[in-house]
Amino acid sequence: MSSTQPPQPNWSDPQYYFSRELSWIEFNARVLHEAMDERTPLLERLKFAAIFSSNLDEFFMVRVAGIKRQVQAQVDRRSLDGRTPQEQLEAICQKLLPLVAKQHQHVQSVLRPQLASHGVFLLDYAALNQAQQRHLREYFEERIFPVLTPLAVDPGHPFPHISNLSLNLAVVVRSPEGTSHFARLKVPSSLPRFVLLPLELQRRKQTPVWMGVPIEQIVAHNLDKLFPGMEVVACHVFRVTRNADLEVQEDEADDLLQAIEQELRKRRFAGSVVRLEVHESMPDEIRQTLMAEMGLSNADVYPVVGLLGGRDLMALVDLPLPHLKDAPWKPVSHPRLRRLMESEYSTDEDFFALIRKQDLLVHHPFQSFSSSVQAFLQRAAQDPDVLTIKMTLYRTSGDSPIVDALIDAAENGKQVAVLVELKARFDEENNIQWARKLEQVGVHVVYGLVGLKTHTKLMLVVRQEGDRLRRYVHIGTGNYNPKTARLYTDLGLLTCREDLGADVTELFNALTGYSRQKNYRKLLVAPTNLRDRLLDLIHREREIARAGRHARIVTKMNALVDPPLIGALYEASQAGVQIDLIVRGICCLRPGLAGVSDRIRVISIVGRFLEHSRIFYFHNDGAEDVYIGSADWMPRNLDRRVEAVTPVDDRAIAKDLQEILGILLADNRQAWELQPDGSYRQRHPASPDAVQSAQQILMDMARQS
């Protein structure tokens, strides 16, 4: 008798996948949970409520807009989980409506009263006393009224174009003759969303810290100034979300910079409407009028209790109430860099000598970005022996010391080449400004490859050392942004290994020139070899398990969507490989399916420092391989972006990364376990199963080390 492997399932079958869109909604539900978790300080809960709203805005502007375009184009392609575009929209609406209602109800009935108990009053205009209303009437006349433009809607005045994410009032007025008229009034975004009351009008038993009123309510209660001689019959707030994804035909654009600038001007107005938010009190007649004018259906309308545009609540998070926030975290310098910082780059021991001794791993925000990556670039910009600096910039801060250092380097006579990714979504305008600023001082600025986003985080410094050139490299998982480096958990590797230096040089040649590099010594690069190499690593663990030896895969990423990689993980699980996946956001893989993925566990961690780093661990029968890099396991990262993932050859650093993975897997405070039905179950510290699981995971990781 011959033994044969049983036939593999068809991994394209929808039963093996979760919906990408519904999985994202599950992620945003975990964000909302942070806004509702009493263990989280009050202003941090408010922050997560604002993040929930901001995330939804982007979800509609990009993902829902894309699905709507498919419906309009009558695309019949189904999603991974087998839904048509129309079915996806219906499922999104069904899932989101109760979640949005839950968020607004929580802000209104829980967060606002709790804030008030600490002296933060977000007041309704109707509840103000006469003196307070009189003051706001004067404020309206002096500061708001001059910039308002009521627009009539009638046969002579077509329905006006409404800008993306703007707050608006739908107003019904009646003439003395009894005729009703409809008008739209835009709330000016150039003015503060919340108008503060002066101290002398803040009459409360306790001394308020902050007392404000939403600007749309001030406008709504003073409409008689805008419609004299008319009776204001009704006034209701609404907000519109439009398709905001750029559509740039790069191969037809003579100047990509100019093409993106033109698309940015269109973004605010030109995209079709994909969502209408209305206050729940809006009568059906007005709601139907808005829907008809914008070509929307009932599924596109989201009624809201309380404030529309919840992302604006972020303005209250910076109030001076430290007892309502997380304890401040001040990043520390990496232990090997502390002496360096104190000596102010002494000649006998500097950054370059330190990296020559041993690779350096920095872990942000726990270890300082400014005293590591930023300081290294600043040192390179000043060092007379540095000849060349090359770098990719995907997102950076508005007052970026990174850009300043690159300018300094160019002014110091070094050859500086920077790839600025103009298509970094919602940062395009910022990146255009930096590109122009860099070009003005002689920096070679390029905009990447046609049809691809450059998402990789790379820096290359070439230095003359005696009679040779040495290449120093930084490869990171996060952006070169000092601000987000204090908010997001990310990793960066500083090294001068020759093979990595040669790979990074060739990758930059591919980005700035006409190189068609396919093979690299060490780097895993998308879209050339990253998916194939990851598949090889997974298949290797599968074969080790089939041979009866110990096999293990542990990965940490932000999203897992790619069907070939998911199929490979299923096969590895079937062969006996224990697989632990730490996926913060979207996960389309279904864990716990009998005979398919019963050896796969998936957790998501959402907390104070948004988990952003990517780490990939393969046990390899004891000869462990550990990688870090910029890529999630999604088709867009593997096929439509330039990404770089590097092996970590320093065994001490590889051990540090294993320890990080072990700690995350043992988390029983902010970890959520993905269930076979697509729901998530939160771990709790008091759970015996969670404690036992944490202990076992830490023991396993220690034994494998």
XYZ file of C-alpha atoms in Angstrom:
705
model
C 0.000 0.000 0.000
C 1.254 3.451 -0.829
C 0.608 6.303 1.557
C -0.435 9.539 -0.045
C -1.228 12.908 1.395
C -4.970 13.635 1.452
C -6.024 16.196 -1.139
C -5.733 19.771 0.048
C -8.907 21.794 0.391
C -9.611 24.525 -2.100
C -8.187 27.525 -0.219
C -10.207 29.923 -2.374
C -13.413 28.605 -0.768
C -15.122 31.492 1.112
C -15.682 29.281 4.168
C -12.011 29.714 5.082
C -12.065 33.513 5.255
C -13.585 36.343 7.212
C -14.764 39.489 5.466
C -12.049 42.102 5.324
C -14.552 44.899 5.922
C -16.346 43.196 8.812
C -13.002 42.283 10.370
C -12.025 45.955 10.247
C -15.300 46.869 11.952
C -14.468 44.327 14.668
C -11.137 46.109 15.105
C -12.849 49.479 15.461
C -15.217 47.899 17.983
C -12.126 47.053 20.051
C -11.088 50.698 19.774
C -14.541 51.666 21.045
C -14.160 49.244 23.942
C -11.154 51.293 25.096
C -13.495 54.299 25.226
C -15.849 52.320 27.466
C -13.332 50.541 29.696
C -13.499 52.023 33.206
C -9.895 50.931 33.807
C -8.785 53.525 31.251
C -8.411 57.158 32.454
C -11.325 59.388 31.465
C -9.624 61.654 28.913
C -7.974 58.613 27.341
C -11.444 57.105 26.939
C -12.556 60.312 25.242
C -9.514 60.039 22.969
C -10.502 56.527 21.908
C -14.058 57.707 21.232
C -12.624 60.376 18.918
C -10.312 57.821 17.247
C -13.331 55.559 16.660
C -15.062 58.401 14.769
C -11.934 59.353 12.846
C -11.364 55.728 11.836
C -14.940 55.510 10.569
C -14.507 58.660 8.482
C -11.512 57.134 6.712
C -13.246 53.757 6.356
C -16.138 55.382 4.489
C -13.937 57.706 2.438
C -11.815 54.807 1.157
C -13.201 51.310 1.711
C -16.955 51.936 1.459
C -16.369 54.368 -1.405
C -14.454 51.677 -3.284
C -17.214 49.105 -2.815
C -19.823 51.636 -3.944
C -17.829 52.223 -7.118
C -17.911 48.469 -7.751
C -21.685 48.438 -7.332
C -22.101 51.350 -9.731
C -19.810 49.664 -12.265
C -21.807 46.415 -11.842
C -18.700 44.502 -10.820
C -19.678 40.944 -9.915
C -16.382 39.953 -8.278
C -16.963 38.515 -4.828
C -14.988 39.224 -1.685
C -12.818 36.622 0.052
C -15.783 35.527 2.148
C -18.041 35.185 -0.911
C -20.101 38.401 -0.800
C -21.005 40.533 -3.801
C -20.265 44.282 -3.507
C -23.925 44.991 -2.726
C -23.979 42.276 -0.070
C -20.840 43.784 1.452
C -22.521 47.184 1.741
C -25.564 45.639 3.380
C -23.404 43.703 5.852
C -21.396 46.826 6.693
C -24.548 48.802 7.400
C -26.047 46.028 9.528
C -22.847 45.770 11.582
C -22.139 49.480 11.943
C -25.525 50.966 12.812
C -25.715 49.481 16.325
C -22.020 50.167 16.905
C -22.354 53.848 15.976
C -25.454 54.146 18.158
C -23.525 52.545 21.023
C -20.668 55.025 20.667
C -22.821 58.138 20.618
C -24.998 56.915 23.446
C -21.898 56.265 25.541
C -20.450 59.713 24.846
C -23.755 61.364 25.726
C -24.829 59.388 28.754
C -21.485 58.349 30.285
C -18.489 60.373 29.159
C -20.095 63.825 29.174
C -21.504 63.462 32.722
C -18.211 62.047 33.973
C -16.304 64.918 32.376
C -18.684 67.375 34.019
C -17.940 65.845 37.411
C -14.307 66.839 36.803
C -15.097 70.369 35.673
C -15.243 69.806 31.906
C -18.635 70.959 30.640
C -19.716 70.434 27.046
C -22.996 72.322 27.274
C -26.115 72.490 25.143
C -27.150 75.996 24.111
C -30.757 75.477 25.206
C -29.630 74.739 28.780
C -27.686 78.027 29.170
C -28.922 80.897 31.304
C -29.876 84.267 29.796
C -26.497 85.896 30.445
C -24.644 83.045 28.764
C -26.977 83.045 25.780
C -26.654 86.837 25.488
C -22.852 86.526 25.384
C -23.011 83.840 22.683
C -25.484 85.967 20.715
C -22.892 88.750 20.692
C -20.164 86.259 19.767
C -22.348 85.020 16.918
C -22.924 88.528 15.583
C -19.257 89.513 15.767
C -17.395 86.308 14.899
C -19.704 83.862 13.150
C -22.408 85.804 11.295
C -20.008 87.589 8.881
C -18.662 84.305 7.490
C -21.989 82.491 7.056
C -23.616 82.029 3.648
C -27.162 80.661 3.651
C -27.980 78.976 0.349
C -31.581 78.729 -0.783
C -32.767 75.549 -2.517
C -35.539 76.094 -5.060
C -36.029 75.907 -8.842
C -33.748 78.933 -9.269
C -31.147 77.724 -6.787
C -30.011 74.107 -7.257
C -28.952 72.047 -4.275
C -25.438 73.228 -3.340
C -22.342 71.050 -3.441
C -21.453 70.052 0.122
C -17.804 69.609 1.070
C -16.432 66.445 2.617
C -16.766 66.065 6.419
C -18.368 69.484 6.780
C -21.051 70.265 9.350
C -24.231 71.693 7.859
C -27.676 72.866 8.915
C -30.801 71.937 6.990
C -33.103 74.913 7.615
C -36.808 75.263 6.848
C -38.234 78.787 6.968
C -41.753 80.110 6.348
C -42.621 83.400 4.677
C -45.353 85.734 6.016
C -47.534 84.427 3.180
C -47.214 80.910 4.592
C -44.857 79.473 1.973
C -42.136 77.113 3.253
C -38.583 77.266 1.895
C -35.542 75.044 2.321
C -32.010 76.347 2.834
C -28.632 74.855 3.567
C -26.165 76.566 5.868
C -22.571 75.411 6.214
C -20.991 75.700 9.663
C -17.619 77.397 9.072
C -14.734 74.990 9.631
C -12.345 77.937 9.988
C -13.746 78.642 13.470
C -13.308 76.492 16.616
C -15.802 73.640 16.897
C -16.378 74.423 20.579
C -16.823 78.021 21.741
C -15.592 78.717 25.280
C -17.618 80.755 27.732
C -15.701 83.522 29.555
C -14.765 82.885 33.187
C -17.252 85.392 34.566
C -20.127 83.436 32.992
C -19.007 80.019 34.207
C -21.278 79.900 37.219
C -20.973 76.525 38.844
C -20.565 75.233 42.362
C -17.123 73.983 41.403
C -14.592 75.977 39.408
C -14.821 74.683 35.839
C -11.700 73.685 33.986
C -13.365 74.110 30.611
C -16.843 75.117 29.540
C -17.848 75.230 25.910
C -20.760 75.034 23.494
C -20.785 73.404 20.023
C -20.659 76.092 17.356
C -23.468 74.516 15.313
C -25.849 75.008 18.231
C -24.913 78.691 18.477
C -25.685 79.115 14.789
C -28.933 77.152 15.030
C -30.256 79.308 17.891
C -29.507 82.584 16.137
C -30.918 81.922 12.685
C -33.278 84.885 12.931
C -30.278 87.097 12.111
C -29.811 85.214 8.844
C -33.479 85.059 7.820
C -35.060 88.347 8.939
C -38.750 88.563 8.227
C -39.047 84.782 8.003
C -40.150 82.257 10.588
C -37.569 79.537 11.288
C -39.669 76.361 11.302
C -36.962 73.717 11.634
C -33.207 73.362 11.826
C -31.290 70.079 11.872
C -27.581 69.225 11.685
C -26.170 66.882 9.058
C -22.712 65.832 7.884
C -21.552 64.340 4.609
C -18.720 61.895 3.874
C -17.388 61.675 0.330
C -15.150 59.357 -1.631
C -11.675 60.759 -0.911
C -9.403 58.200 -2.558
C -7.076 59.731 -5.132
C -7.375 58.552 -8.720
C -4.093 59.477 -10.385
C -3.195 57.953 -13.732
C 0.523 57.878 -13.028
C 1.555 56.483 -16.392
C -0.215 59.400 -18.090
C 1.016 62.106 -15.709
C 3.961 64.121 -16.978
C 4.512 65.502 -13.471
C 3.333 63.321 -10.586
C 3.664 66.194 -8.124
C 1.352 68.362 -10.209
C -1.094 65.511 -10.842
C -1.482 64.799 -7.132
C -1.941 68.491 -6.345
C -4.808 68.593 -8.842
C -6.404 65.492 -7.294
C -6.114 67.010 -3.815
C -8.070 70.052 -4.972
C -10.782 67.722 -6.259
C -10.870 65.531 -3.137
C -12.718 68.035 -1.000
C -15.661 68.410 -3.341
C -15.594 66.065 -6.316
C -15.981 62.630 -4.715
C -19.428 61.103 -4.603
C -21.286 61.068 -1.275
C -20.958 57.732 0.543
C -22.482 58.536 3.958
C -24.988 60.979 5.402
C -24.963 61.527 9.164
C -28.021 63.236 10.609
C -29.202 64.104 14.073
C -31.794 61.551 15.107
C -34.365 64.331 15.583
C -34.356 65.175 11.878
C -37.856 64.597 10.429
C -38.186 62.001 7.726
C -39.292 64.616 5.174
C -36.028 66.562 5.481
C -34.015 63.358 5.567
C -35.648 62.161 2.336
C -34.935 65.533 0.695
C -31.221 65.256 1.510
C -31.087 61.642 0.373
C -32.765 62.449 -2.933
C -30.458 65.389 -3.664
C -27.337 63.299 -2.948
C -28.499 60.062 -4.543
C -28.444 58.055 -1.316
C -30.493 55.186 0.090
C -31.621 54.480 3.639
C -28.558 52.250 4.124
C -26.306 55.298 3.626
C -27.890 57.295 6.464
C -26.546 57.112 10.017
C -28.694 58.770 12.702
C -26.721 60.187 15.627
C -27.636 61.038 19.201
C -25.658 64.080 20.292
C -22.627 65.417 18.451
C -21.919 64.765 14.803
C -18.256 64.699 13.866
C -17.033 62.962 17.002
C -13.415 63.227 15.878
C -13.502 66.861 17.096
C -13.679 65.604 20.686
C -9.918 65.132 20.393
C -9.631 68.878 21.124
C -10.585 68.190 24.760
C -7.950 65.494 25.291
C -5.174 68.068 25.775
C -6.912 69.800 28.688
C -4.583 70.285 31.706
C -6.003 67.419 33.752
C -3.118 64.980 34.234
C -5.073 62.881 36.731
C -7.516 62.029 33.929
C -4.798 60.810 31.566
C -2.276 58.038 31.385
C 0.840 58.780 33.399
C 3.323 60.581 31.135
C 5.793 58.301 29.449
C 9.236 59.702 28.773
C 11.255 57.521 26.401
C 14.691 56.522 27.652
C 17.847 56.322 25.589
C 18.986 52.893 24.506
C 21.513 51.619 27.099
C 24.310 51.574 24.521
C 23.494 55.150 23.525
C 23.386 56.762 26.967
C 27.143 57.273 27.245
C 27.134 58.533 23.681
C 24.480 61.130 24.490
C 26.377 62.271 27.568
C 29.687 62.584 25.714
C 28.146 64.606 22.866
C 29.716 62.459 20.173
C 33.290 62.213 21.471
C 35.889 61.395 18.820
C 36.867 58.077 20.392
C 33.333 56.680 20.499
C 30.589 57.834 18.163
C 27.508 56.400 16.507
C 29.457 54.795 13.718
C 31.940 53.058 16.042
C 29.066 51.825 18.192
C 27.278 50.289 15.202
C 30.520 48.744 13.937
C 30.868 46.927 17.272
C 27.360 45.422 17.162
C 23.990 45.878 15.501
C 21.617 48.113 17.437
C 17.869 47.481 17.882
C 15.715 50.386 19.091
C 12.183 49.877 20.404
C 9.976 52.959 20.255
C 8.369 54.623 22.189
C 10.053 52.872 25.096
C 13.441 53.875 23.714
C 13.830 57.381 22.391
C 13.552 58.026 18.661
C 15.228 61.420 19.001
C 18.330 60.021 20.733
C 18.663 57.096 18.325
C 17.389 57.263 14.737
C 17.028 61.038 14.630
C 20.388 61.610 16.348
C 22.085 59.186 13.958
C 20.793 61.113 10.941
C 21.754 64.446 12.491
C 25.236 63.109 13.224
C 25.576 61.849 9.667
C 24.506 65.257 8.309
C 27.380 66.910 10.204
C 30.087 64.257 9.866
C 32.743 65.355 7.334
C 33.412 61.716 6.392
C 29.818 61.020 5.352
C 29.484 61.278 1.585
C 25.925 60.203 0.855
C 22.575 59.910 2.641
C 19.577 58.196 1.073
C 16.193 57.866 2.700
C 12.524 57.038 2.158
C 9.891 59.353 3.634
C 6.333 58.030 3.786
C 4.948 60.194 6.584
C 6.741 62.693 8.790
C 5.708 65.425 11.210
C 4.834 69.026 10.356
C 7.922 70.458 12.065
C 10.200 67.592 11.153
C 13.784 67.520 12.495
C 14.283 64.683 10.003
C 13.724 67.021 7.077
C 15.874 69.688 8.756
C 18.730 67.193 9.089
C 18.450 66.255 5.404
C 18.589 69.937 4.484
C 21.655 70.382 6.701
C 23.315 67.439 4.987
C 22.704 68.919 1.532
C 23.988 72.313 2.641
C 27.097 70.585 4.027
C 27.901 69.306 0.556
C 26.733 65.732 0.906
C 24.837 63.937 -1.812
C 21.313 63.521 -0.458
C 18.591 61.529 -2.181
C 15.120 61.239 -0.698
C 12.142 59.298 -1.931
C 9.026 61.202 -0.846
C 5.879 59.115 -1.219
C 3.277 61.547 -2.517
C 0.536 58.931 -2.355
C 0.661 58.419 1.449
C -3.085 58.643 2.029
C -4.242 61.893 3.685
C -0.621 63.065 4.026
C -0.222 63.958 0.352
C -0.382 67.710 0.902
C 2.152 67.603 3.730
C 4.542 65.493 1.653
C 4.294 67.845 -1.319
C 5.416 70.721 0.906
C 8.417 68.768 2.173
C 9.331 67.644 -1.343
C 9.467 71.238 -2.537
C 11.428 72.374 0.505
C 14.008 69.631 -0.021
C 14.331 70.341 -3.740
C 15.050 74.016 -3.047
C 18.279 73.138 -1.212
C 19.535 70.690 -3.803
C 18.279 67.392 -2.411
C 17.573 64.811 -5.123
C 13.861 64.151 -4.618
C 12.111 61.292 -6.378
C 8.549 60.077 -6.099
C 8.943 56.327 -6.421
C 7.837 53.840 -9.030
C 4.807 54.122 -11.278
C 1.931 52.084 -9.915
C 3.576 51.394 -6.547
C 3.553 53.117 -3.175
C 6.916 53.190 -1.457
C 6.046 52.139 2.077
C 9.423 50.789 3.181
C 11.311 52.598 5.975
C 14.967 52.789 4.913
C 18.001 54.994 5.518
C 21.432 54.515 3.947
C 24.534 56.440 5.022
C 27.777 56.007 3.042
C 30.928 56.998 4.933
C 34.587 57.249 3.967
C 36.648 55.314 6.503
C 40.325 55.266 5.627
C 40.767 53.759 2.192
C 37.297 52.161 2.074
C 33.625 53.102 1.983
C 31.340 51.664 4.637
C 27.544 51.586 4.448
C 25.372 52.128 7.512
C 21.716 51.165 7.313
C 18.551 51.777 9.298
C 15.601 49.503 8.542
C 12.421 50.231 10.468
C 8.838 49.191 10.927
C 7.524 52.743 11.462
C 7.704 56.134 9.817
C 10.492 58.647 10.303
C 8.192 60.765 12.408
C 9.315 61.940 15.873
C 5.713 62.561 16.934
C 4.220 59.188 16.056
C 7.376 57.519 17.402
C 6.100 58.576 20.845
C 2.648 57.091 20.170
C 3.208 53.909 18.153
C 5.151 50.801 19.099
C 7.804 50.322 16.415
C 11.235 48.803 15.886
C 14.340 49.877 14.038
C 17.619 48.109 13.242
C 20.884 50.039 12.822
C 23.634 47.973 11.227
C 26.674 48.152 8.951
C 26.583 44.547 7.739
C 27.975 44.430 4.222
C 25.291 42.206 2.744
C 22.449 44.384 4.029
C 24.254 47.536 2.936
C 24.643 46.138 -0.566
C 20.963 45.126 -0.684
C 19.758 48.537 0.470
C 22.019 50.239 -2.087
C 20.511 48.146 -4.866
C 16.990 48.780 -3.610
C 17.574 52.543 -3.687
C 18.938 52.175 -7.239
C 15.668 50.474 -8.161
C 13.693 53.310 -6.548
C 15.595 56.193 -8.117
C 16.788 54.736 -11.424
C 15.888 52.070 -13.949
C 17.206 49.042 -12.066
C 15.030 45.944 -12.195
C 16.666 44.139 -9.301
C 15.007 40.783 -8.631
C 17.282 38.999 -6.190
C 18.690 40.254 -2.909
C 21.239 38.729 -0.573
C 19.281 39.206 2.646
C 16.355 41.561 2.170
C 12.842 40.366 1.488
C 11.499 43.016 -0.891
C 7.995 43.592 -2.247
C 6.786 43.303 -4.877
C 9.734 41.172 -6.096
C 10.417 38.348 -3.648
C 8.664 39.038 -0.340
C 5.601 36.821 -0.766
C 7.630 33.943 -2.239
C 10.187 34.061 0.570
C 7.474 34.166 3.243
C 5.791 31.184 1.611
C 9.136 29.343 1.595
C 9.606 30.023 5.318
C 6.095 28.778 6.144
C 6.502 25.694 3.951
C 9.831 24.924 5.624
C 8.115 24.835 9.040
C 5.436 22.609 7.536
C 8.018 20.110 6.296
C 9.861 20.155 9.634
C 6.593 19.280 11.386
C 5.854 16.510 8.886
C 9.272 15.046 9.706
C 8.179 14.827 13.331
C 10.365 17.656 14.627
C 9.366 20.774 16.540
C 8.003 23.594 14.354
C 6.677 26.989 15.397
C 5.618 30.237 13.732
C 4.934 33.459 15.626
C 4.139 36.678 13.769
C 3.134 40.184 14.716
C 1.545 42.508 12.170
C -1.275 44.979 11.646
C -3.293 43.025 9.093
C -3.516 39.523 7.601
C -5.502 39.350 4.360
C -3.369 37.648 1.682
C -5.008 34.341 0.534
C -1.779 32.531 -0.537
C -0.157 33.192 2.834
C -3.335 32.264 4.722
C -3.554 29.024 2.731
C 0.087 28.259 3.562
C -0.594 28.830 7.262
C -3.564 26.447 7.081
C -1.338 23.778 5.526
C 1.314 24.315 8.183
C -1.314 23.958 10.900
C -2.566 20.727 9.328
C 1.008 19.411 9.362
C 1.341 20.061 13.092
C 2.948 23.513 13.275
C 1.909 25.563 16.307
C 1.130 29.069 14.990
C 0.520 32.203 17.040
C -0.543 35.336 15.177
C -0.639 38.774 16.800
C -2.770 40.799 14.368
C -3.862 44.205 15.618
C -6.434 45.000 12.945
C -7.921 43.073 10.016
C -7.577 39.288 10.073
C -9.270 37.254 7.344
C -7.857 33.914 8.574
C -10.309 31.741 10.523
C -8.612 30.111 13.521
C -9.867 27.031 15.309
C -11.389 25.216 12.308
C -11.213 21.490 12.973
C -8.643 19.807 10.748
C -7.662 23.111 9.157
C -6.578 25.762 11.643
C -6.968 24.161 15.050
C -3.281 24.835 15.787
C -3.587 28.538 14.948
C -4.289 31.121 17.649
C -4.926 34.784 16.809
C -4.899 37.666 19.260
C -5.301 41.409 18.814
C -3.829 43.979 21.181
C -5.249 47.511 21.206
C -3.944 49.828 23.874
C -2.118 52.998 24.763
C 0.804 52.530 22.368
C -0.841 51.390 19.159
C 0.968 48.189 18.188
C 2.521 48.935 14.813
C 5.721 46.875 14.564
C 6.008 43.779 12.388
C 7.989 40.776 13.652
C 8.126 37.351 11.999
C 9.568 34.343 13.855
C 10.220 30.870 12.400
C 11.607 28.163 14.710
C 13.367 26.248 11.898
C 14.093 23.182 14.041
C 16.086 25.293 16.511
C 18.039 27.383 13.963
C 15.600 30.255 14.439
C 14.966 32.991 11.879
C 13.594 36.353 13.024
C 12.607 39.204 10.701
C 11.353 42.758 11.108
C 10.081 45.140 8.449
C 7.456 47.463 7.065
C 5.044 44.995 5.462
C 1.754 43.577 6.628
C 0.507 40.394 4.968
C -1.939 42.018 2.579
C -2.108 41.919 -1.237
C -1.515 45.687 -1.371
C 1.710 45.369 0.655
C 2.974 42.369 -1.273
C 1.921 43.395 -4.804
C 1.378 47.163 -4.960
C 3.918 48.597 -2.512
C 7.654 48.698 -2.130
C 8.363 47.035 1.215
C 11.501 45.726 2.878
C 11.794 43.036 5.548
C 15.184 42.210 7.024
C 16.490 39.154 8.835
C 17.947 39.842 12.265
C 21.299 38.046 12.320
C 22.506 39.282 15.699
C 21.477 36.471 18.053
C 21.172 38.724 21.106
C 18.791 41.022 19.221
C 16.848 38.036 17.851
C 16.440 36.847 21.438
C 15.144 40.301 22.453
C 12.551 40.105 19.689
C 11.461 36.644 20.842
C 11.014 38.037 24.340
C 8.824 40.851 22.961
C 6.669 38.278 21.176
C 6.403 36.164 24.322
C 5.277 39.121 26.417
C 2.635 40.062 23.857
C 1.327 36.509 23.601
C 1.007 36.361 27.387
C -0.942 39.641 27.597
C -4.110 39.271 29.664
C -5.013 42.944 29.989
C -5.516 44.269 26.460
C -5.432 41.111 24.339
C -8.491 39.852 22.468
C -8.716 36.290 21.151
C -10.237 35.769 17.700
C -12.945 33.095 17.715
C -13.872 30.730 14.852
C -17.070 32.753 14.208
C -15.173 36.043 13.720
C -15.966 37.546 17.112
C -13.286 38.483 19.649
C -13.169 37.508 23.319
C -11.196 39.703 25.680
C -8.746 38.112 28.062
C -9.010 39.058 31.720
C -6.231 38.945 34.320
C -8.346 36.941 36.765
C -9.121 34.205 34.256
C -7.366 30.918 35.213
C -7.197 29.968 31.534
C -5.489 33.252 30.687
C -2.949 32.849 33.509
C -2.157 29.274 32.525
C -1.932 30.214 28.856
C 0.421 33.118 29.647
C 2.699 30.893 31.733
C 2.808 28.203 29.048
C 3.578 30.684 26.273
C 6.448 32.257 28.193
C 7.872 28.808 28.987
C 7.621 27.772 25.323
C 9.380 30.893 24.094
C 12.107 30.536 26.715
C 12.668 26.880 25.794
C 12.885 27.707 22.096
C 15.494 30.384 22.815
